[in-house]
Amino acid sequence: MTDSLPPIQTTARDDAVLKALAGFVRQEALGPGEKLPTERILAERLKVSRNTVREALTRWEGLGLVERRQGSGTYLKAAVSPDMLHMPLTLAGGNDFAGLMRTLEIRRALEAEAAALCAIRAGKAEIAEIEHKLDIMEEAFHTRAGMSSEEDWEFHQSVYRASGNPLFEQIISAMHELFHRFWEHPLGVRDFGHASFPYHRTIFDCIAAHDPEGARGEALKLIATVEDDLKRGAANLKLLDRK
Amino acid sequence: MTDSLPPIQTTARDDAVLKALAGFVRQEALGPGEKLPTERILAERLKVSRNTVREALTRWEGLGLVERRQGSGTYLKAAVSPDMLHMPLTLAGGNDFAGLMRTLEIRRALEAEAAALCAIRAGKAEIAEIEHKLDIMEEAFHTRAGMSSEEDWEFHQSVYRASGNPLFEQIISAMHELFHRFWEHPLGVRDFGHASFPYHRTIFDCIAAHDPEGARGEALKLIATVEDDLKRGAANLKLLDRK
DNA sequence: GTGCAGAAATTGGTTGGACCATTGAACCAC
DNA sequence: GTGGTTCAATGGTCCAACCAATTTCTGCAC
């Protein structure tokens, strides 16, 4: 009977500050890298204490929307808009082998779906862009005789973008960043990712042919090679432990 | 040559506070719902200003780890551990129909994978738990003659848990929460989700039979019905706009 | 004019103290 | 019990100052 009686909103200074700031960013058409007003100016203009401004900015900083540089200023790190929604995820204990495999299971599901959607929706321009990234990656592979994680990542990103759903890039990018922050040289496996090389071309072929199920299948094969590399690395690690 | 020389950490008071607090939580074995020390006590014990404590807690609050109630105290909202990783996602413009469809594309990929993994990994106890939730849901469906989002959600969660990968539940739960915060009564469609009812049983049957591909297929069918409902709702909305 | 070192201004980070608003418990009258 | 009242505890906000890193300006040497 007393449903639909949510608690009323009594005070929300920080939220109000962020709302005003988001409006300001849109009005001034500020983009990533540009500088925000200083905390003191914001406090004065918004008629709130500098502490309140700082709490609000701390929120945005925690969400990765903004970067503060002491002595310099506060800078936008991503596009912000007044109507954005936040979805913070915390991964408990993600920095071990099991955690890595768990993120890979998520990536397998998303990677396959993104490739399939891309095969359906990519237009001529998107396909040309993906092929361009693929050429760069293959060139780097042959000259340096090995996978280059930088060019490899660029290729995958272009696929996510062409999927028509920016969430794929956002979620996988966030996991990719975590992945590399803790596993820069994964488990000491040389030629890590080497086996995944040929599937980049086959994925592209399926996308260019607008064959979603084919693209999904090739993407799954690619992820499978990464999983194998990871397991090999884990075996190496156990070997080292015994020594 | 000068790689792997990250800038030294000159100041990081808030991070240090959070680290200490995470250690405290683990030592005291505090769980969700339990109360943290007051800001004043933390400031005194950690030998930092109360403002610094507040900035640190603001971070955790933004990540949804903690809830602050004025006049009462600060309470844990989720399990925290010293080794957790954060992955904040922001969805630009997620509160319209297109945004809803985008989240559903992500959910389709994850739901299918979770169902398949569940069919592989679920043991007898997990299968019994899922069947229990399914019985409750079907009971509610028949007595109230309609889908109950509460019991429906419980069923799906039990599947995610049995997948053996907590990330599925975390990510889908976060999207589910956003979904419901802005679409409590989605688009005025009566009997929303009605068509999805039979697939809950078929998904369970495949899981119980340890048939991953079957479970994946049934999960995809279920999501397809939700997409149809959503499109019907969008059509209704356009009709209303014309009036 | 150019280049560079040091001074000065700017900006985020931190501190301490004060007061306000809300909460919850204890207490009291009915 | 039910409904007020009081009061201490707690988070929310504010202010004023100072610290630390960065940027900008200034003036001198050449």
XYZ file of C-alpha atoms (C1' of nucleotides) in Angstrom:
546
model
C 0.000 0.000 0.000
C 2.756 2.431 0.857
C 4.678 1.588 -2.281
C 5.946 4.214 -4.637
C 6.882 6.555 -1.838
C 10.571 7.093 -2.471
C 12.466 9.195 0.070
C 12.422 12.860 -0.795
C 15.565 14.652 -1.825
C 16.580 16.988 0.953
C 20.010 18.235 -0.047
C 22.315 17.471 -2.927
C 24.894 20.196 -3.174
C 27.570 18.149 -4.956
C 25.095 16.791 -7.471
C 23.889 20.296 -8.147
C 27.476 21.390 -8.720
C 28.089 18.540 -11.139
C 24.873 19.280 -12.967
C 25.840 22.917 -13.367
C 29.309 21.920 -14.468
C 27.975 19.459 -17.032
C 25.756 22.223 -18.379
C 28.729 24.547 -18.544
C 30.778 21.975 -20.450
C 28.015 21.532 -22.994
C 27.435 25.246 -23.389
C 31.109 25.936 -23.938
C 31.406 22.813 -26.098
C 34.439 21.600 -24.162
C 36.008 18.342 -25.246
C 38.581 15.932 -23.810
C 41.879 17.604 -22.943
C 40.423 21.041 -22.403
C 40.724 22.886 -19.136
C 37.936 23.500 -16.691
C 37.630 26.650 -14.555
C 39.692 26.588 -11.397
C 38.169 25.348 -8.175
C 38.255 28.843 -6.675
C 36.398 30.365 -9.601
C 33.797 27.589 -9.591
C 33.248 28.051 -5.876
C 32.786 31.785 -6.305
C 30.479 31.576 -9.319
C 28.320 28.766 -7.948
C 28.180 30.387 -4.523
C 29.359 27.271 -2.751
C 32.407 26.513 -0.710
C 35.554 25.310 -2.393
C 35.237 22.129 -0.352
C 31.940 21.332 -1.998
C 33.426 21.942 -5.430
C 36.271 19.614 -4.548
C 33.931 16.835 -3.419
C 32.062 17.110 -6.692
C 35.255 17.039 -8.748
C 36.512 14.100 -6.696
C 33.446 12.198 -7.836
C 34.176 12.911 -11.487
C 37.816 12.096 -10.997
C 36.889 8.715 -9.537
C 34.725 8.075 -12.574
C 37.646 8.872 -14.866
C 35.881 11.853 -16.404
C 38.392 14.421 -15.272
C 42.059 14.708 -14.363
C 43.482 17.109 -11.793
C 47.036 18.356 -12.063
C 48.346 20.221 -9.064
C 49.656 23.624 -9.999
C 48.143 23.399 -13.446
C 44.413 22.866 -13.371
C 41.605 20.401 -13.921
C 41.207 18.898 -17.368
C 38.488 16.913 -19.080
C 39.476 13.333 -19.764
C 36.324 12.157 -21.527
C 33.196 13.587 -23.041
C 30.675 14.569 -20.392
C 27.034 15.378 -20.895
C 24.227 16.297 -18.531
C 22.300 13.092 -19.249
C 25.024 10.495 -18.808
C 24.578 7.479 -16.571
C 27.254 5.895 -14.433
C 27.875 2.200 -13.974
C 30.870 1.661 -11.707
C 32.080 -1.930 -11.518
C 34.489 -3.290 -8.949
C 36.243 -6.556 -9.614
C 37.255 -8.312 -6.452
C 40.605 -10.002 -6.772
C 41.076 -9.527 -10.493
C 44.835 -9.479 -10.437
C 45.594 -13.158 -10.480
C 45.349 -15.842 -13.121
C 41.786 -16.832 -12.293
C 40.713 -13.204 -12.433
C 42.334 -12.810 -15.812
C 40.488 -15.814 -17.186
C 37.231 -14.408 -15.856
C 37.687 -11.125 -17.697
C 38.517 -13.124 -20.803
C 35.197 -14.960 -20.598
C 33.413 -11.644 -20.653
C 35.532 -10.451 -23.497
C 34.828 -13.608 -25.478
C 31.094 -12.977 -25.284
C 31.387 -9.298 -26.198
C 34.040 -9.738 -28.863
C 31.966 -12.319 -30.716
C 28.806 -10.227 -30.559
C 30.630 -7.072 -31.651
C 32.152 -8.858 -34.631
C 28.773 -10.225 -35.662
C 27.037 -6.844 -35.339
C 29.884 -5.243 -37.225
C 29.397 -7.686 -40.111
C 25.750 -6.650 -40.233
C 26.067 -2.899 -39.844
C 29.475 -1.806 -41.118
C 29.278 0.434 -44.172
C 31.909 0.921 -46.841
C 33.717 3.612 -44.862
C 33.895 1.489 -41.707
C 35.133 -1.549 -43.635
C 37.846 0.523 -45.287
C 38.899 1.842 -41.877
C 39.112 -1.660 -40.429
C 41.132 -2.905 -43.406
C 43.496 0.018 -42.991
C 44.130 -0.884 -39.343
C 44.563 -4.512 -40.383
C 47.192 -3.599 -42.968
C 49.127 -1.584 -40.409
C 48.996 -4.460 -37.971
C 50.169 -7.039 -40.503
C 52.956 -4.738 -41.620
C 54.134 -4.358 -38.032
C 53.908 -8.111 -37.553
C 56.156 -8.876 -40.502
C 58.778 -6.188 -39.971
C 59.158 -6.805 -36.267
C 58.446 -10.514 -36.486
C 55.864 -10.569 -33.720
C 52.554 -9.268 -32.503
C 52.425 -5.614 -31.653
C 49.864 -5.061 -28.943
C 49.463 -1.431 -29.957
C 48.476 -2.006 -33.581
C 46.532 -5.120 -32.625
C 44.444 -3.099 -30.220
C 43.785 -0.409 -32.822
C 42.355 -3.042 -35.138
C 40.000 -4.404 -32.521
C 38.843 -0.933 -31.547
C 37.898 -0.145 -35.127
C 35.712 -3.279 -35.117
C 34.003 -2.235 -31.901
C 33.304 1.211 -33.293
C 31.810 -0.215 -36.468
C 29.464 -2.372 -34.391
C 27.227 0.673 -34.030
C 27.108 0.321 -30.263
C 29.634 2.389 -28.308
C 29.104 0.262 -25.208
C 31.229 -2.515 -26.684
C 34.235 -0.261 -26.974
C 33.665 1.236 -23.536
C 33.377 -2.034 -21.669
C 36.131 -3.890 -23.482
C 38.445 -0.866 -23.301
C 37.974 -0.677 -19.559
C 38.866 -4.356 -19.215
C 41.770 -3.974 -21.615
C 43.187 -1.189 -19.511
C 42.972 -3.248 -16.349
C 44.469 -6.176 -18.199
C 47.540 -4.231 -19.216
C 48.014 -2.348 -15.992
C 48.738 -5.598 -14.203
C 49.947 -7.881 -16.973
C 52.241 -5.773 -19.081
C 54.365 -8.763 -20.070
C 51.912 -11.551 -19.466
C 53.482 -14.331 -17.525
C 56.733 -14.234 -19.438
C 55.345 -16.022 -22.453
C 57.393 -15.090 -25.500
C 55.471 -14.482 -28.689
C 52.339 -13.920 -26.669
C 49.435 -13.592 -29.061
C 51.381 -14.965 -31.982
C 48.778 -17.637 -32.670
C 46.022 -15.052 -32.890
C 47.544 -13.349 -35.918
C 45.818 -15.153 -38.812
C 42.351 -14.736 -37.341
C 42.480 -10.971 -37.666
C 42.408 -11.368 -41.445
C 39.670 -14.010 -41.370
C 37.519 -11.848 -39.101
C 37.905 -8.966 -41.486
C 37.006 -11.142 -44.480
C 33.758 -12.187 -42.833
C 32.932 -8.577 -41.923
C 33.616 -7.408 -45.459
C 31.389 -10.216 -46.752
C 28.660 -9.235 -44.261
C 28.718 -12.722 -42.776
C 27.854 -12.233 -39.079
C 27.986 -15.883 -38.007
C 31.310 -16.344 -39.743
C 32.733 -13.273 -38.007
C 31.430 -14.545 -34.678
C 33.106 -17.898 -35.227
C 36.469 -16.417 -36.191
C 36.378 -14.063 -33.217
C 35.780 -17.033 -30.933
C 38.778 -18.814 -32.461
C 40.925 -15.751 -31.828
C 39.943 -15.557 -28.183
C 40.608 -19.282 -27.866
C 44.244 -18.765 -28.905
C 44.622 -16.058 -26.264
C 43.202 -18.397 -23.648
C 45.695 -21.049 -24.689
C 48.569 -18.595 -24.391
C 47.375 -17.665 -20.947
C 47.206 -21.277 -19.838
C 50.706 -21.884 -21.167
C 51.829 -18.862 -19.171
C 50.186 -20.181 -16.036
C 51.978 -23.504 -16.534
C 55.286 -21.639 -16.868
C 54.536 -19.805 -13.666
C 53.909 -23.008 -11.772
C 57.180 -24.381 -13.115
C 58.975 -21.326 -11.790
C 57.336 -21.703 -8.424
C 58.745 -25.195 -8.063
C 62.293 -24.043 -8.588
C 65.411 1.998 -22.369
C 63.799 4.304 -19.887
C 60.587 2.327 -19.950
C 58.970 1.003 -16.831
C 59.962 4.065 -14.869
C 56.613 5.256 -13.622
C 56.585 8.625 -11.886
C 57.133 8.318 -8.177
C 54.237 8.830 -5.883
C 54.819 12.103 -4.125
C 51.426 12.534 -2.534
C 48.464 10.227 -2.377
C 46.787 10.914 0.892
C 43.300 9.823 -0.177
C 44.563 6.589 -1.678
C 46.517 5.891 1.463
C 43.394 6.489 3.507
C 41.374 4.099 1.345
C 44.091 1.496 1.523
C 44.170 1.713 5.294
C 40.396 1.578 5.421
C 40.258 -1.468 3.153
C 42.756 -3.164 5.415
C 40.651 -2.256 8.426
C 37.534 -3.692 6.819
C 39.285 -6.969 6.094
C 40.807 -7.186 9.551
C 37.469 -6.572 11.230
C 35.708 -8.810 8.694
C 33.080 -6.183 7.998
C 30.386 -7.032 5.475
C 27.689 -5.109 3.599
C 25.374 -3.157 5.871
C 27.864 -2.773 8.678
C 28.939 0.593 9.980
C 32.329 2.147 9.468
C 34.072 4.340 12.044
C 32.958 7.963 11.993
C 34.848 10.482 9.907
C 36.163 12.234 12.991
C 37.555 9.039 14.454
C 39.157 8.041 11.160
C 40.748 11.467 10.847
C 42.148 11.264 14.335
C 43.437 7.694 14.067
C 44.976 8.125 10.599
C 46.474 11.489 11.512
C 44.915 13.260 8.550
C 42.393 16.035 8.296
C 38.715 15.212 8.268
C 38.477 16.773 4.805
C 40.935 14.235 3.469
C 38.921 11.423 4.987
C 35.846 12.873 3.369
C 37.460 13.022 -0.074
C 38.453 9.397 0.244
C 34.964 8.345 1.319
C 33.484 10.410 -1.501
C 35.479 8.246 -3.914
C 34.068 5.058 -2.437
C 30.601 6.523 -2.380
C 30.864 7.336 -6.068
C 31.879 3.762 -6.727
C 28.842 2.516 -4.856
C 30.915 0.798 -2.202
C 29.642 2.842 0.688
C 26.584 4.807 1.739
C 26.610 7.881 3.929
C 23.625 8.783 6.057
C 23.716 12.168 7.673
C 23.208 12.005 11.394
C 23.678 8.256 11.372
C 26.993 7.186 9.946
C 28.753 5.591 6.985
C 27.804 2.063 6.027
C 29.297 -0.551 3.730
C 27.159 -1.216 0.694
C 29.285 -3.918 -0.951
C 32.184 -6.171 -0.130
C 35.481 -4.311 -0.280
C 38.941 -5.804 -0.353
C 42.411 -4.293 -0.603
C 43.054 -5.857 -4.031
C 39.915 -4.861 -5.876
C 40.013 -3.130 -9.237
C 37.645 -0.435 -10.405
C 36.086 -0.131 -13.837
C 33.743 2.855 -13.970
C 31.640 3.063 -17.110
C 29.670 6.082 -18.213
C 26.912 5.730 -20.748
C 26.324 8.900 -22.689
C 22.656 9.447 -23.349
C 21.469 6.087 -22.115
C 18.007 7.200 -21.095
C 16.240 7.055 -24.388
C 15.009 4.211 -26.529
C 18.231 3.844 -28.528
C 20.241 3.713 -25.323
C 17.986 1.013 -23.962
C 18.454 -1.089 -27.077
C 22.214 -0.679 -26.792
C 22.277 -2.009 -23.252
C 20.126 -4.892 -24.426
C 22.688 -5.823 -27.084
C 25.301 -6.128 -24.376
C 22.957 -8.114 -22.222
C 22.171 -10.471 -25.097
C 25.842 -11.342 -25.488
C 26.410 -11.826 -21.766
C 23.150 -13.615 -21.057
C 23.802 -16.221 -23.758
C 27.373 -16.827 -22.600
C 26.343 -17.057 -18.956
C 23.641 -19.607 -19.773
C 26.082 -21.697 -21.781
C 28.758 -21.616 -19.073
C 26.117 -22.439 -16.496
C 25.104 -25.521 -18.464
C 28.734 -26.634 -18.400
C 29.642 -25.867 -14.831
C 26.507 -25.992 -12.687
C 26.567 -28.767 -10.120
C 23.595 -30.482 -8.517
C 23.249 -27.836 -5.813
C 23.273 -24.957 -8.294
C 20.733 -26.689 -10.557
C 18.439 -27.267 -7.610
C 18.734 -23.606 -6.635
C 17.877 -22.461 -10.156
C 14.872 -24.794 -10.317
C 13.690 -23.451 -6.996
C 13.767 -19.867 -8.294
C 12.045 -21.010 -11.457
C 9.216 -22.635 -9.476
C 8.699 -19.451 -7.488
C 8.606 -17.413 -10.673
C 6.109 -19.695 -12.390
C 3.953 -19.735 -9.273
C 3.885 -15.945 -9.210
C 3.112 -15.874 -12.916
C 0.049 -18.082 -12.578
C -1.396 -16.572 -9.417
C -1.002 -12.983 -10.507
C -1.490 -13.725 -14.186
C 1.573 -11.861 -15.363
C 5.328 -11.551 -15.204
C 6.752 -10.444 -11.888
C 9.985 -8.592 -12.482
C 11.162 -9.376 -8.977
C 10.957 -13.168 -9.174
C 12.077 -13.108 -12.801
C 15.220 -11.254 -11.823
C 15.934 -13.707 -9.003
C 15.876 -16.555 -11.497
C 18.313 -14.885 -13.840
C 20.664 -14.010 -11.003
C 20.823 -17.614 -9.898
C 21.892 -18.536 -13.443
C 24.624 -15.888 -13.442
C 25.912 -17.140 -10.113
C 26.039 -20.721 -11.324
C 28.101 -19.634 -14.334
C 31.154 -19.712 -12.089
C 32.125 -16.174 -13.072
C 30.928 -13.387 -10.763
C 31.584 -10.778 -13.442
C 28.427 -11.790 -15.290
C 26.261 -10.983 -12.323
C 28.131 -7.761 -11.597
C 27.909 -6.332 -15.091
C 24.356 -7.386 -15.845
C 23.188 -6.275 -12.405
C 24.637 -2.829 -12.953
C 22.821 -2.532 -16.274
C 19.647 -3.945 -14.765
C 19.732 -1.297 -12.058
C 20.113 1.507 -14.572
C 17.397 -0.068 -16.666
C 14.898 -0.006 -13.851
C 15.845 3.357 -12.447
C 14.677 5.041 -15.620
C 12.162 2.566 -17.010
C 10.152 1.414 -14.060
C 7.075 0.868 -16.188
C 8.663 0.444 -19.577
C 6.898 2.530 -22.146
C 3.452 1.720 -20.896
C 3.394 -1.716 -22.476
C 1.019 -3.921 -20.549
C 2.118 -7.498 -19.987
C 5.680 -6.449 -20.616
C 7.839 -9.565 -20.676
C 4.860 -11.882 -21.003
C 6.279 -13.524 -24.116
C 9.530 -14.340 -22.345
C 7.835 -16.628 -19.820
C 8.139 -20.053 -21.511
C 11.831 -19.629 -22.262
C 12.750 -19.602 -18.591
C 11.726 -23.240 -18.363
C 13.480 -24.215 -21.594
C 16.684 -22.504 -20.470
C 16.542 -24.426 -17.231
C 15.955 -27.724 -19.040
C 19.073 -27.206 -21.166
C 21.123 -26.291 -18.098
C 19.912 -29.344 -16.220
C 20.796 -31.476 -19.262
C 24.247 -29.853 -19.453
C 23.551 -28.701 -22.985
C 25.452 -25.399 -23.362
C 24.518 -24.625 -26.954
C 20.881 -25.337 -26.259
C 20.933 -23.021 -23.258
C 22.599 -20.350 -25.360
C 19.929 -20.635 -28.025
C 17.038 -20.436 -25.577
C 18.596 -17.425 -23.849
C 18.844 -15.684 -27.205
C 15.182 -16.392 -27.876
C 14.274 -14.909 -24.498
C 16.182 -11.707 -25.171
C 14.553 -11.521 -28.593
C 11.107 -11.385 -26.989
C 12.242 -8.540 -24.733
C 13.532 -6.664 -27.765
C 10.174 -7.138 -29.459
C 8.347 -5.792 -26.424
C 10.621 -2.791 -26.416
C 10.000 -2.068 -30.069
C 6.262 -2.344 -29.516
C 6.641 0.129 -26.665
C 8.574 2.516 -28.869
C 5.808 2.317 -31.466
C 3.235 3.149 -28.790
C 5.321 6.105 -27.761
C 5.424 7.476 -31.277
C 1.677 7.069 -31.487
C 1.302 9.099 -28.314
C 3.585 11.772 -29.655
C 1.332 12.279 -32.649
C -1.680 12.920 -30.483
C 66.678 39.942 -29.578
C 67.861 35.307 -27.202
C 68.315 32.337 -23.555
C 68.123 31.193 -19.058
C 67.766 31.432 -13.955
C 65.160 33.041 -10.307
C 61.045 35.371 -8.545
C 56.141 35.653 -8.454
C 51.595 34.243 -9.408
C 48.479 30.389 -10.151
C 46.382 26.079 -8.899
C 45.292 21.809 -6.777
C 46.206 19.407 -1.922
C 45.807 19.616 3.067
C 44.820 21.332 7.529
C 42.024 22.927 11.533
C 38.141 24.804 13.315
C 33.486 26.205 13.291
C 28.580 25.750 12.532
C 24.310 23.576 10.323
C 20.911 19.654 9.408
C 19.589 15.171 10.197
C 19.301 11.149 12.835
C 18.353 8.160 16.661
C 17.969 7.222 21.395
C 16.362 8.423 25.917
C 12.885 10.483 28.311
C 8.398 12.260 29.388
C 3.438 13.377 29.340
C -0.974 11.597 27.941
C 1.448 2.315 23.432
C 1.404 7.044 21.064
C 3.152 11.162 20.282
C 6.225 15.050 21.570
C 10.793 16.938 23.517
C 15.503 17.033 24.428
C 20.102 15.984 23.471
C 24.233 13.905 21.838
C 26.308 11.909 17.714
C 27.239 12.227 12.780
C 27.538 13.608 8.137
C 27.278 18.223 5.218
C 28.958 22.776 4.470
C 31.693 26.704 5.112
C 35.859 29.627 5.962
C 40.629 30.945 6.157
C 45.005 29.741 5.928
C 49.069 27.320 4.360
C 51.678 23.659 1.505
C 53.421 21.753 -2.956
C 53.630 21.521 -7.823
C 53.285 24.047 -11.934
C 53.192 27.873 -14.898
C 54.195 32.518 -16.056
C 56.663 36.603 -15.661
C 60.880 39.267 -14.991
C 65.319 40.731 -15.405
C 69.935 39.879 -16.323
C 73.768 38.194 -19.182
C 75.218 37.617 -23.800
